[in-house]
Tab-separated table of C-alpha atoms and ligand atoms in Angstrom:
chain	number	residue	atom	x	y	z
A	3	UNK	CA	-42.904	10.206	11.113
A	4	UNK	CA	-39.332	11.579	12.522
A	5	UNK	CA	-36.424	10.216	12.452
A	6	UNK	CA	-32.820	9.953	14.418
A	7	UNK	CA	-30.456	12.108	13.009
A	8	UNK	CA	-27.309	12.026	14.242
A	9	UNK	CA	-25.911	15.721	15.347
A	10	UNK	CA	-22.994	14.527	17.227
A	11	UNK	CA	-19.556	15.186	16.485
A	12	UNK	CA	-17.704	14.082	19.720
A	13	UNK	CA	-20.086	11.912	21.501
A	14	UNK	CA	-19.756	8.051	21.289
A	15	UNK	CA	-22.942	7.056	21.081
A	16	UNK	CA	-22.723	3.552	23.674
A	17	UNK	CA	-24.649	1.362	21.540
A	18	UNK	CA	-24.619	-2.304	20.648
A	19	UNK	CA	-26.952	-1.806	18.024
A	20	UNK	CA	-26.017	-3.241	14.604
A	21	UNK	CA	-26.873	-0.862	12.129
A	22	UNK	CA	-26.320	-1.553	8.107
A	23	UNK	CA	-25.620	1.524	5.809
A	24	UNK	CA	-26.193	0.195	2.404
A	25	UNK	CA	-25.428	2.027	-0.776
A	26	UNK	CA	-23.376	1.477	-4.262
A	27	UNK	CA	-19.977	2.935	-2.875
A	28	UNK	CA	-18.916	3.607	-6.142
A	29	UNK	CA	-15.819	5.865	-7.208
A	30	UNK	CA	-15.602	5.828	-2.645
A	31	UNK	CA	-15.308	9.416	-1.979
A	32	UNK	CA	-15.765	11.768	1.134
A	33	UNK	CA	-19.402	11.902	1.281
A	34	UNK	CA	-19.086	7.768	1.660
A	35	UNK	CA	-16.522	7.735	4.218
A	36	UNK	CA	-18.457	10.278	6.713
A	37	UNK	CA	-21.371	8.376	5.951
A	38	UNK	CA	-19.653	5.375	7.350
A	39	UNK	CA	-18.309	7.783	9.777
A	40	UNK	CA	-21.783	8.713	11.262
A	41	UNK	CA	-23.582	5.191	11.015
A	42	UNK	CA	-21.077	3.695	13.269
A	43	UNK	CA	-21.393	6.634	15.708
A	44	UNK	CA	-25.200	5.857	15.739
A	45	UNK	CA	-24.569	1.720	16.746
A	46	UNK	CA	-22.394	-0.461	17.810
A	47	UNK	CA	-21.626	-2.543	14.747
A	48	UNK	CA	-21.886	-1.514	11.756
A	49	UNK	CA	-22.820	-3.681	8.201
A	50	UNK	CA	-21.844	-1.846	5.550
A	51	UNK	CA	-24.147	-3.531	2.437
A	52	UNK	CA	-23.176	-2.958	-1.735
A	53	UNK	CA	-25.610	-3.558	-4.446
A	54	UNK	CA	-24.184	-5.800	-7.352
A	55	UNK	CA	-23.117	-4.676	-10.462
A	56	UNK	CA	-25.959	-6.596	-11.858
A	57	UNK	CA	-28.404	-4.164	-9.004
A	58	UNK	CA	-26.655	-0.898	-10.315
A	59	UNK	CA	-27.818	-1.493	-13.937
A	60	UNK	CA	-31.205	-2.469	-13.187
A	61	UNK	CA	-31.958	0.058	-10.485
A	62	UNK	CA	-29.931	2.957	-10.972
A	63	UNK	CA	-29.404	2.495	-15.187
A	64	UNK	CA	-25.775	2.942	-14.730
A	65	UNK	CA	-22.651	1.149	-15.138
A	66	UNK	CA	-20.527	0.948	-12.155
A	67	UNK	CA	-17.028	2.151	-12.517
A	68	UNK	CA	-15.623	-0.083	-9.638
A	69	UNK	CA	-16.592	-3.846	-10.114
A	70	UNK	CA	-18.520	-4.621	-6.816
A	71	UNK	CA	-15.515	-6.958	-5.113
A	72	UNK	CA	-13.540	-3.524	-5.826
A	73	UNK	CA	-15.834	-1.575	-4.109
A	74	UNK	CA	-15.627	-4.370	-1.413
A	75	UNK	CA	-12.143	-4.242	-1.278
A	76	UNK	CA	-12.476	0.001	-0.371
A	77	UNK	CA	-14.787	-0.319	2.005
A	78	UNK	CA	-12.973	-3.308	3.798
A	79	UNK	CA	-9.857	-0.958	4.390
A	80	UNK	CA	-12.289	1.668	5.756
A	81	UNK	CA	-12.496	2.021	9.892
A	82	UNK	CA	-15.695	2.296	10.958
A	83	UNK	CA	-16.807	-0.946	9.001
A	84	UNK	CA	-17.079	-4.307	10.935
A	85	UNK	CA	-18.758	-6.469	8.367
A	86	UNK	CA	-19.525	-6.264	4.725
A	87	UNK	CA	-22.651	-7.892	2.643
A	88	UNK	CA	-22.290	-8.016	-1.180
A	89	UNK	CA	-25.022	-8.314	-3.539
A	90	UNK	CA	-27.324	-6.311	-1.370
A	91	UNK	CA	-30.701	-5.773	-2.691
A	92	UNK	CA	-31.272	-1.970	-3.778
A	93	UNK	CA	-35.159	-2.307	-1.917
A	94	UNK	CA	-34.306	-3.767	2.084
A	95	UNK	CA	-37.070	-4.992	3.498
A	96	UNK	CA	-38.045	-5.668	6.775
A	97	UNK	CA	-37.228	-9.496	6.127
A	98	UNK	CA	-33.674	-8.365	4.756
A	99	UNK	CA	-32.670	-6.715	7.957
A	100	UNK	CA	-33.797	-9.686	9.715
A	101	UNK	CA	-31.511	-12.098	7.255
A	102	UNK	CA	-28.415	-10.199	7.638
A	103	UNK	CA	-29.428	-9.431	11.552
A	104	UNK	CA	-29.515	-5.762	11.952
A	105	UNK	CA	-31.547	-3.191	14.034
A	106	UNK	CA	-31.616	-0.196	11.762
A	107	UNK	CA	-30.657	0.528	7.937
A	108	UNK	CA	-28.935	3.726	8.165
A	109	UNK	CA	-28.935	6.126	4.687
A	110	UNK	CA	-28.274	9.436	4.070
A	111	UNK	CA	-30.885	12.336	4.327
A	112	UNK	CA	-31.756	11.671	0.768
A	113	UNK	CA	-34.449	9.641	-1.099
A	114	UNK	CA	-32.796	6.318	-2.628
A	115	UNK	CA	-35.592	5.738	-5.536
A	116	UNK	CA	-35.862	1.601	-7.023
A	117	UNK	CA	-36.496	0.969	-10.460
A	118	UNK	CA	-40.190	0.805	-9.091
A	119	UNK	CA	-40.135	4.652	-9.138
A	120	UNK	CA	-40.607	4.297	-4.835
A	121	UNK	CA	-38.648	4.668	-2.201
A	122	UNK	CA	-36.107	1.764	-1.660
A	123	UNK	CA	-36.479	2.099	1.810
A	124	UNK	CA	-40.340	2.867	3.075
A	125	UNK	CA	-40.986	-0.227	4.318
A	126	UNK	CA	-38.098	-0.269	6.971
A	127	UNK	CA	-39.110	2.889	7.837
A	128	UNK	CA	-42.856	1.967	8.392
A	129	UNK	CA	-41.577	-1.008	10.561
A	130	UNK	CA	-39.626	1.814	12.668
A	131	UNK	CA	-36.051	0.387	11.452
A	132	UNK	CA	-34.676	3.325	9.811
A	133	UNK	CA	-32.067	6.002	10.755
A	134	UNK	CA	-31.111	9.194	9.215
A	135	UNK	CA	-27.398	10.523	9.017
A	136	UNK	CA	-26.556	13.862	7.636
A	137	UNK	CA	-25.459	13.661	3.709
A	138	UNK	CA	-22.280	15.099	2.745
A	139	UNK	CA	-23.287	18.107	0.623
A	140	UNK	CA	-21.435	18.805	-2.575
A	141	UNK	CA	-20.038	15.890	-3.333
A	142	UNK	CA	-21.557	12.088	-5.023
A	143	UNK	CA	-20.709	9.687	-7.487
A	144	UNK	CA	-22.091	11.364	-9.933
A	145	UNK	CA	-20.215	14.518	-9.510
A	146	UNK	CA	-17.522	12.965	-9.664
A	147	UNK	CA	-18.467	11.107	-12.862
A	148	UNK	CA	-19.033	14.133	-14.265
A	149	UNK	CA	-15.782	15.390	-14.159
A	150	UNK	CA	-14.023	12.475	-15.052
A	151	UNK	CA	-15.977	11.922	-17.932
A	152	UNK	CA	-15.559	15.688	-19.000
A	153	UNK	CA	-11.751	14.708	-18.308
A	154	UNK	CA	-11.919	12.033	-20.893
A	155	UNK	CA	-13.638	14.169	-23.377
A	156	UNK	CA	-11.185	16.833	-23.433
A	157	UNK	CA	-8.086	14.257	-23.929
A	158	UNK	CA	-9.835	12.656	-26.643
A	159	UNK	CA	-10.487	16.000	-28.569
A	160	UNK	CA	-6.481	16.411	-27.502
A	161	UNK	CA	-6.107	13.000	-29.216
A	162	UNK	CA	-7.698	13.550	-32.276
A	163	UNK	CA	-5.745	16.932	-32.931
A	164	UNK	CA	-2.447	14.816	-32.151
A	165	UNK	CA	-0.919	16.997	-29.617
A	166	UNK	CA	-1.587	15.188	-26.846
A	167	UNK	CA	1.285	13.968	-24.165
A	168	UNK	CA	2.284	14.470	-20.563
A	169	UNK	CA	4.692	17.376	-21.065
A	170	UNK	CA	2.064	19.482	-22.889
A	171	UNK	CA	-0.047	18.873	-20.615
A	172	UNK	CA	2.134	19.594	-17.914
A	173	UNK	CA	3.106	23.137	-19.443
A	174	UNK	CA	0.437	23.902	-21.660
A	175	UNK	CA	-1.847	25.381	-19.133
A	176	UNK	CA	-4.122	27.624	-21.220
A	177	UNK	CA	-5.012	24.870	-23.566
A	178	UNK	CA	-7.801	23.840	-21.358
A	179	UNK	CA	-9.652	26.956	-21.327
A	180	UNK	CA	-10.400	26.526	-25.403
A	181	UNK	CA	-11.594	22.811	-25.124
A	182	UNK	CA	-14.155	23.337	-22.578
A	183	UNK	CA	-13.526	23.461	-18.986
A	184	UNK	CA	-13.557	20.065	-16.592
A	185	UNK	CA	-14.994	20.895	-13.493
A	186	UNK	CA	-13.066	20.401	-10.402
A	187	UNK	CA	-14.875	19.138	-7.687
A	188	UNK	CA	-15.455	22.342	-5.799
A	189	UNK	CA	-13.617	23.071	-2.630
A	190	UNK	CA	-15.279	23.211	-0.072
A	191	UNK	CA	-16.351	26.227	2.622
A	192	UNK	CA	-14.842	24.473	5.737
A	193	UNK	CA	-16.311	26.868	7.890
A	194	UNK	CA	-16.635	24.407	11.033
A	195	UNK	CA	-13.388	22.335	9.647
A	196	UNK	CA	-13.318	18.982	11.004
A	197	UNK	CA	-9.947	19.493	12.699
A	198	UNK	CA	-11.174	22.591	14.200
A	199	UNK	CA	-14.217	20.590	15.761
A	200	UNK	CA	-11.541	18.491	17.285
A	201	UNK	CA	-9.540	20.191	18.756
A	202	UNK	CA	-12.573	21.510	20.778
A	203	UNK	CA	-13.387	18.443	22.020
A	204	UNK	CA	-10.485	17.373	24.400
A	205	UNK	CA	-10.587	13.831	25.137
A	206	UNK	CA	-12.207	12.550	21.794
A	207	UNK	CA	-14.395	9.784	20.975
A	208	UNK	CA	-13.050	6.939	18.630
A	209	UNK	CA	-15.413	8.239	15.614
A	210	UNK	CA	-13.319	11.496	14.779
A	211	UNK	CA	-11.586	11.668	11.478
A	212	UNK	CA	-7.881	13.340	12.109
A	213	UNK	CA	-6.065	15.579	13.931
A	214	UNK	CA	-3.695	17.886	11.450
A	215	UNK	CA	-1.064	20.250	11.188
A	216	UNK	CA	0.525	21.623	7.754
A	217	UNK	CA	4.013	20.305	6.588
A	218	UNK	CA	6.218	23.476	6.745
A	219	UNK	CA	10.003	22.895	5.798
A	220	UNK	CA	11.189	23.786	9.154
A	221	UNK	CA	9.324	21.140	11.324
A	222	UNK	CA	7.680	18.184	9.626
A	223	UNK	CA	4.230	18.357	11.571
A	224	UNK	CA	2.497	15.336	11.495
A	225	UNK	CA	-0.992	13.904	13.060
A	226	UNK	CA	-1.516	10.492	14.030
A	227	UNK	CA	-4.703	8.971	13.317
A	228	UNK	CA	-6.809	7.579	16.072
A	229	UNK	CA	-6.426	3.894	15.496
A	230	UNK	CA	-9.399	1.965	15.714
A	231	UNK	CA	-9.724	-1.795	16.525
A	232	UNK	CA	-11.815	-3.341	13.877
A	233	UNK	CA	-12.740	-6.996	13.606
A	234	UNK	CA	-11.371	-8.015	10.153
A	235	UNK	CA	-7.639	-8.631	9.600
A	236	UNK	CA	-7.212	-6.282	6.507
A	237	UNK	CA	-5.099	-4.180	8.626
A	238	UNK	CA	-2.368	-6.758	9.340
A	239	UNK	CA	-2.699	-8.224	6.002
A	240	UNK	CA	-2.163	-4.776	4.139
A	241	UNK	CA	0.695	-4.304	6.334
A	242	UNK	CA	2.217	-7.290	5.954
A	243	UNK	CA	2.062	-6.832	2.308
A	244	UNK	CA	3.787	-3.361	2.654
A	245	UNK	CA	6.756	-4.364	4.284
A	246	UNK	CA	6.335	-1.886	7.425
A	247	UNK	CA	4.071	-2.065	10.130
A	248	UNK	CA	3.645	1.808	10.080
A	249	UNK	CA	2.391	3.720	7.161
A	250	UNK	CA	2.344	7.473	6.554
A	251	UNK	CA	1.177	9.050	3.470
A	252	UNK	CA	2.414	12.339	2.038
A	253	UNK	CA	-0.390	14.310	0.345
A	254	UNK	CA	0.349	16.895	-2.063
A	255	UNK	CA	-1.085	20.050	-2.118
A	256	UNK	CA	-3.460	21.288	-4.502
A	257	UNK	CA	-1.136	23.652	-6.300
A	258	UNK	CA	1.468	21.590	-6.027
A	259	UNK	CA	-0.586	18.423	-7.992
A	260	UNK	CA	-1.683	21.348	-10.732
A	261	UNK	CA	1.780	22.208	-10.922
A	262	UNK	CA	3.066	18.640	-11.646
A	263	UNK	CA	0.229	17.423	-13.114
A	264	UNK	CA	-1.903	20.182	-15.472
A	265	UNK	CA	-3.591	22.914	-14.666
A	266	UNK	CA	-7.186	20.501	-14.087
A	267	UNK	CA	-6.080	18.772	-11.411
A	268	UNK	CA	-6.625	17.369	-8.850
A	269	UNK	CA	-10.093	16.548	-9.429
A	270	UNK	CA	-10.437	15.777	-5.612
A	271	UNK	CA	-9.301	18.666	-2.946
A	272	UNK	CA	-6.930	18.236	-0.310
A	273	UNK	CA	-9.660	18.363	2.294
A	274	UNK	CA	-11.556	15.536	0.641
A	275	UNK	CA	-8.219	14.021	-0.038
A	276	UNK	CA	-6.722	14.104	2.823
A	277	UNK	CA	-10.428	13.045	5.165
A	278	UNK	CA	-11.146	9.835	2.733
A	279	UNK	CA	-7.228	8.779	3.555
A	280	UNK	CA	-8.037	9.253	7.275
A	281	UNK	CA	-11.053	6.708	7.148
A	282	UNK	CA	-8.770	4.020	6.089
A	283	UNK	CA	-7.405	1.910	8.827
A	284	UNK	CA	-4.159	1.119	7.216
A	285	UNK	CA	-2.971	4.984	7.276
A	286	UNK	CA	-1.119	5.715	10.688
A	287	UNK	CA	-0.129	9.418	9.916
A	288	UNK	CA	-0.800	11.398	7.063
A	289	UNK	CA	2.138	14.603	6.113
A	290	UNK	CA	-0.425	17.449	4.255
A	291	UNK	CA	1.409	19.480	1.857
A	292	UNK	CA	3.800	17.088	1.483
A	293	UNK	CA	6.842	18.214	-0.659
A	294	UNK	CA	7.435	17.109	-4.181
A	295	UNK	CA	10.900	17.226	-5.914
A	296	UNK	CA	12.504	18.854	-2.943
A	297	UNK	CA	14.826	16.621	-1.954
A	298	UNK	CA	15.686	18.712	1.194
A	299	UNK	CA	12.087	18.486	2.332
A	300	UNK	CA	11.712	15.166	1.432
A	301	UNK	CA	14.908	13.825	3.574
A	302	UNK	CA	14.091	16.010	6.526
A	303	UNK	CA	10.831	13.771	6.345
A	304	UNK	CA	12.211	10.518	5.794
A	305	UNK	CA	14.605	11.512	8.840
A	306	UNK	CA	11.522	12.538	11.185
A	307	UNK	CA	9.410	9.154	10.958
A	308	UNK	CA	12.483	6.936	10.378
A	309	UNK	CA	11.294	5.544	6.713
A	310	UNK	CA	12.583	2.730	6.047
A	311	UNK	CA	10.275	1.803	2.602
A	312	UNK	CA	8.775	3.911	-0.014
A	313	UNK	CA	6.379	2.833	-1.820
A	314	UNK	CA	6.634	3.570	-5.476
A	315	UNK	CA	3.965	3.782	-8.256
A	316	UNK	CA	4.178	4.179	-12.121
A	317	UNK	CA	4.032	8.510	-10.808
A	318	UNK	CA	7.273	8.210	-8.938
A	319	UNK	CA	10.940	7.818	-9.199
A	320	UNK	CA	13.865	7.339	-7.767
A	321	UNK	CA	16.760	9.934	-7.848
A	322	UNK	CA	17.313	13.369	-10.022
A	323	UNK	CA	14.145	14.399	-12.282
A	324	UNK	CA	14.969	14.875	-15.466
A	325	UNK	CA	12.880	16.356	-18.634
A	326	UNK	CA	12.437	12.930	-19.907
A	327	UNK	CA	10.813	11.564	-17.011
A	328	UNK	CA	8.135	14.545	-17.136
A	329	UNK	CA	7.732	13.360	-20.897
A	330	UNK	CA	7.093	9.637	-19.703
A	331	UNK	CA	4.773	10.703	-16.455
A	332	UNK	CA	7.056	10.211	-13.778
A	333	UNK	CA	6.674	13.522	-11.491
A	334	UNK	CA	8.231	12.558	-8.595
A	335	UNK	CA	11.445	11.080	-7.566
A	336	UNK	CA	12.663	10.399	-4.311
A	337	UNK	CA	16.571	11.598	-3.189
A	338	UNK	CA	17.182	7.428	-2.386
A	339	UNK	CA	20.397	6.966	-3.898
A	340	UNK	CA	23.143	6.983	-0.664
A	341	UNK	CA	20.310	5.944	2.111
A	342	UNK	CA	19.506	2.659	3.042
A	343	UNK	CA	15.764	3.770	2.001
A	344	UNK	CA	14.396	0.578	0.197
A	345	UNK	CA	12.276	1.377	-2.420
A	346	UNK	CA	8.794	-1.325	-3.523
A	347	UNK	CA	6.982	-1.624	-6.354
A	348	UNK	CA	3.238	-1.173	-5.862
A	349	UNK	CA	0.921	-3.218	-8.864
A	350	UNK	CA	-1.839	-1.000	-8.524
A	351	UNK	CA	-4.909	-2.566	-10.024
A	352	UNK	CA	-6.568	0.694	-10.528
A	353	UNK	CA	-5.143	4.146	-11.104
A	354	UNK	CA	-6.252	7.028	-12.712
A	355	UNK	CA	-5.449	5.987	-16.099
A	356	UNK	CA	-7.363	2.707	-15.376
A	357	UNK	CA	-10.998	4.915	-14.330
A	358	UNK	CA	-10.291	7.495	-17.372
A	359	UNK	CA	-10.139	3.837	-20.070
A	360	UNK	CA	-13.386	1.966	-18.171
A	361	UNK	CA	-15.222	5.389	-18.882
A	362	UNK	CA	-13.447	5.850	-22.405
A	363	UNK	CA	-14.749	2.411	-22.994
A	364	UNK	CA	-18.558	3.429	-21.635
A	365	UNK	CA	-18.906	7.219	-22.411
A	366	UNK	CA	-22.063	7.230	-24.509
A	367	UNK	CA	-23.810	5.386	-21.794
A	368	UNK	CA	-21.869	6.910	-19.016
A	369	UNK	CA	-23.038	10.108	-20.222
A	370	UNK	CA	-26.580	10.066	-20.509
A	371	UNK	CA	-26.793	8.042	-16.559
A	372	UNK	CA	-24.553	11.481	-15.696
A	373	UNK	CA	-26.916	13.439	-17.426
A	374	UNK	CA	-29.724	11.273	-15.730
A	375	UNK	CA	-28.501	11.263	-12.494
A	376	UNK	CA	-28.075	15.140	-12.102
A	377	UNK	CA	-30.970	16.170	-13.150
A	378	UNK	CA	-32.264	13.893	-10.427
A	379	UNK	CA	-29.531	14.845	-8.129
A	380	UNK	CA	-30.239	18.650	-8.594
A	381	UNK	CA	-33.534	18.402	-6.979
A	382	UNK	CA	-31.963	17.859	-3.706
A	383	UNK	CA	-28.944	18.341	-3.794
A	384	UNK	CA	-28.585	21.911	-2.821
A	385	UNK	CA	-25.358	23.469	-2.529
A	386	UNK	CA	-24.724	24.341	0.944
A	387	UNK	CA	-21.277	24.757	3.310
A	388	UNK	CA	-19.606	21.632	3.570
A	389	UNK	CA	-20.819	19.626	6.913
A	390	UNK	CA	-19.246	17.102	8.800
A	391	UNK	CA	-22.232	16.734	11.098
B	201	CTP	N1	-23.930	9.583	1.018
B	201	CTP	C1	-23.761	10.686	1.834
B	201	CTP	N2	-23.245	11.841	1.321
B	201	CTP	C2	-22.908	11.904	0.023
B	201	CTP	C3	-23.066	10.794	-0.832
B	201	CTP	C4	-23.583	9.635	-0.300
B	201	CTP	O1	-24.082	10.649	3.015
B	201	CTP	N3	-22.444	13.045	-0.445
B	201	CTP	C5	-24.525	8.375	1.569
B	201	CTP	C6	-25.843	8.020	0.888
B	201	CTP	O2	-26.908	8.772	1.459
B	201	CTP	C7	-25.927	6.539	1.163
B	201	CTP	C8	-24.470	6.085	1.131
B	201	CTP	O3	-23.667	7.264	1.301
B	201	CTP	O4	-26.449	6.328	2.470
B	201	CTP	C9	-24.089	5.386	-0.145
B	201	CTP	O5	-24.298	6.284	-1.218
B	201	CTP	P1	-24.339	5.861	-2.760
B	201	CTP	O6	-25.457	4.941	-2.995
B	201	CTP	O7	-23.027	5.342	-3.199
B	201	CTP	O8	-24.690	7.271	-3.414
B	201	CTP	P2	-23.890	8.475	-4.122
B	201	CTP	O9	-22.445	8.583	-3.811
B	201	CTP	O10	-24.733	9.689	-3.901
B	201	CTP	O11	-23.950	8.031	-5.618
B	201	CTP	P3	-24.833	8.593	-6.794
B	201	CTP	O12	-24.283	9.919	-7.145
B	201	CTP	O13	-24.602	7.542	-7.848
B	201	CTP	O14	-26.247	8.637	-6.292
């Protein structure tokens, strides 16, 4: 049997179809978001389903890093969504589709296996109620798992030999080398680049990601994201929270987060960065390359989209950086002191600190699912250029 697979970049596909894309969503990274991406450009509506904690354990023998109304919470924010089921079973069945009142369960050209051994999803697509979207190559969960928990290895044999801080590991750079290396995720070939695609489209359909330009100090380019109307109120009700009604987000560039941060990071590249920001439907414009510490840059920014807020986490600052603050983690302060700039306070329930101490606290059995998982994932997950099909 064949089925769909959707090949189109530009072409709405007119469809009042509801289509469901289920999946565990965990650590929500690119290959999610153009997953999302694709289902809705198959249908008209589109369900996205999670699995339960509880489901993740049985069926995939793995501890979620995101509690599921975490994983909710992500995939609320994210564009193409228009509803959201919890506690989705990790086998749909005919009868399931039927509950939740959907056409098609939409999954990614991969085999989702149950703790049966079979395919979660044969008997939707016996009954004809299955579609195929393109995965994301190069990037999953457990990929990313895997160099977290490598991340958390290294600072824990850092730990035990008592020289480990931020400074050192701000300026220590060769350190890494001798305690095994943490993987990056790997950049990816953007050989058809998603902006690229884009701007060969004209006219665009509402599905597309971005449009971008690079932050030079001369002229703060900018892209504004195609807005897209969604049916829950997250939008207004993030925005409420955030004091503005506009929201652009300065990304840093690779070097520049290895320069502030160690010589390991990011973990995530700007491209994957910079496309999971532009599924969320609270982001009006991202800045790439955004500067850092460069207060001219920063204020010629500021100037250009009229900031009135900035919104500060435990990484950022306001006014002159000093070595102290480098010592304490703060890499970033903003020149605030004589404008009428307010700055807030974000309480962030997770950051990276918070990921690195839930898999701290779970590393023997995070481990061997990592170890599980990619010997699984290795059979077909072939490496390949990165596509945005
Ligand atoms: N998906 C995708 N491309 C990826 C990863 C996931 O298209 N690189 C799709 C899957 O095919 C599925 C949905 O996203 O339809 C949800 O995926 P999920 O169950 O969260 O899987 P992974 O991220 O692959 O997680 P894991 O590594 O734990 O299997």
């Amino acid at each position: 049997m064949t089925f769909d697979i959707c090949t189109s970049w530009s072409s709405k596909v007119e469809s009042h179809e509801r289509l469901l894309l289920d999946g565990c969503f965990d650590l929500f990274h690119l290959g999610h978001a153009n997953a999302l991406r694709q289902a809705k450009q198959l249908g008209g509506y589109l369900v996205a389903a999670t699995h339960s904690d509880h489901e993740i354990r049985r069926c995939k023998e793995g501890e979620p890093i995101y509690s599921q109304s975490e994983r909710v919470k992500i995939l609320r924010a994210v564009k193409w969504v228009d509803q959201i089921i919890q506690n989705a079973p990790y086998s749909l069945t005919v009868a399931d589709l039927k509950k939740f009142r959907v056409d098609y369960s939409v999954h990614g050209d991969d085999i989702s296996i149950g703790a049966d051994g079979l395919d979660c999803h044969s008997e939707t697509k016996t009954a004809g109620m299955y579609k195929i979207i393109r995965r994301t190559r190069g990037i999953s969960t457990t990929t990313i798992l895997g160099a977290l928990i490598r991340l958390v290895t290294q600072r824990e044999t850092r730990e035990v030999n008592g020289n480990y801080n931020h400074s050192q590991q701000n300026s220590n750079c060769d350190e890494n080398t001798s305690l095994g290396e943490v993987h990056k995720i790997p950049q990816q070939k953007l050989s058809k680049s998603a902006f690229a695609k884009e701007e060969n489209c004209g006219k665009v359909a509402a599905n597309v990601w971005c449009r971008s330009t690079f932050f030079d100090s001369s002229s703060p380019n900018h892209f504004n994201l195609n807005k897209e109307s969604k049916n829950n109120s997250i939008t207004d009700d993030e925005k409420a929270k955030s004091h503005g009604d506009y929201l652009v987000v300065g990304l840093f560039s690779d070097q520049t987060i290895s320069g502030l941060v160690g010589p390991n990071y990011p973990l995530i590249s700007l491209e994957h960065r910079a496309l999971c920001l532009s599924a969320l439907s609270m982001v009006d414009e991202l800045v790439i390359n955004a500067p850092a510490n460069n207060h001219d840059q920063m204020q010629v920014i500021m100037d250009h989209y009229k900031v009135t807020h900035i919104a500060m986490n435990s990484m950022n600052h306001i006014g002159p950086i000093t070595p102290s603050d480098v010592e304490l983690g703060f890499h970033i302060k903003y020149p605030l002191e004589e404008s009428s700039i307010e700055a807030i306070e974000i309480p962030t329930e997770i950051n990276f600190d918070t990921i690195l101490t839930r898999i701290k606290i779970n590393s023997v059995k995070l481990g061997e699912t990592f170890e599980m998982k990619n010997s699984k994932t290795l059979l077909f997950e072939l490496p390949g250029e990165f596509n945005l099909i």
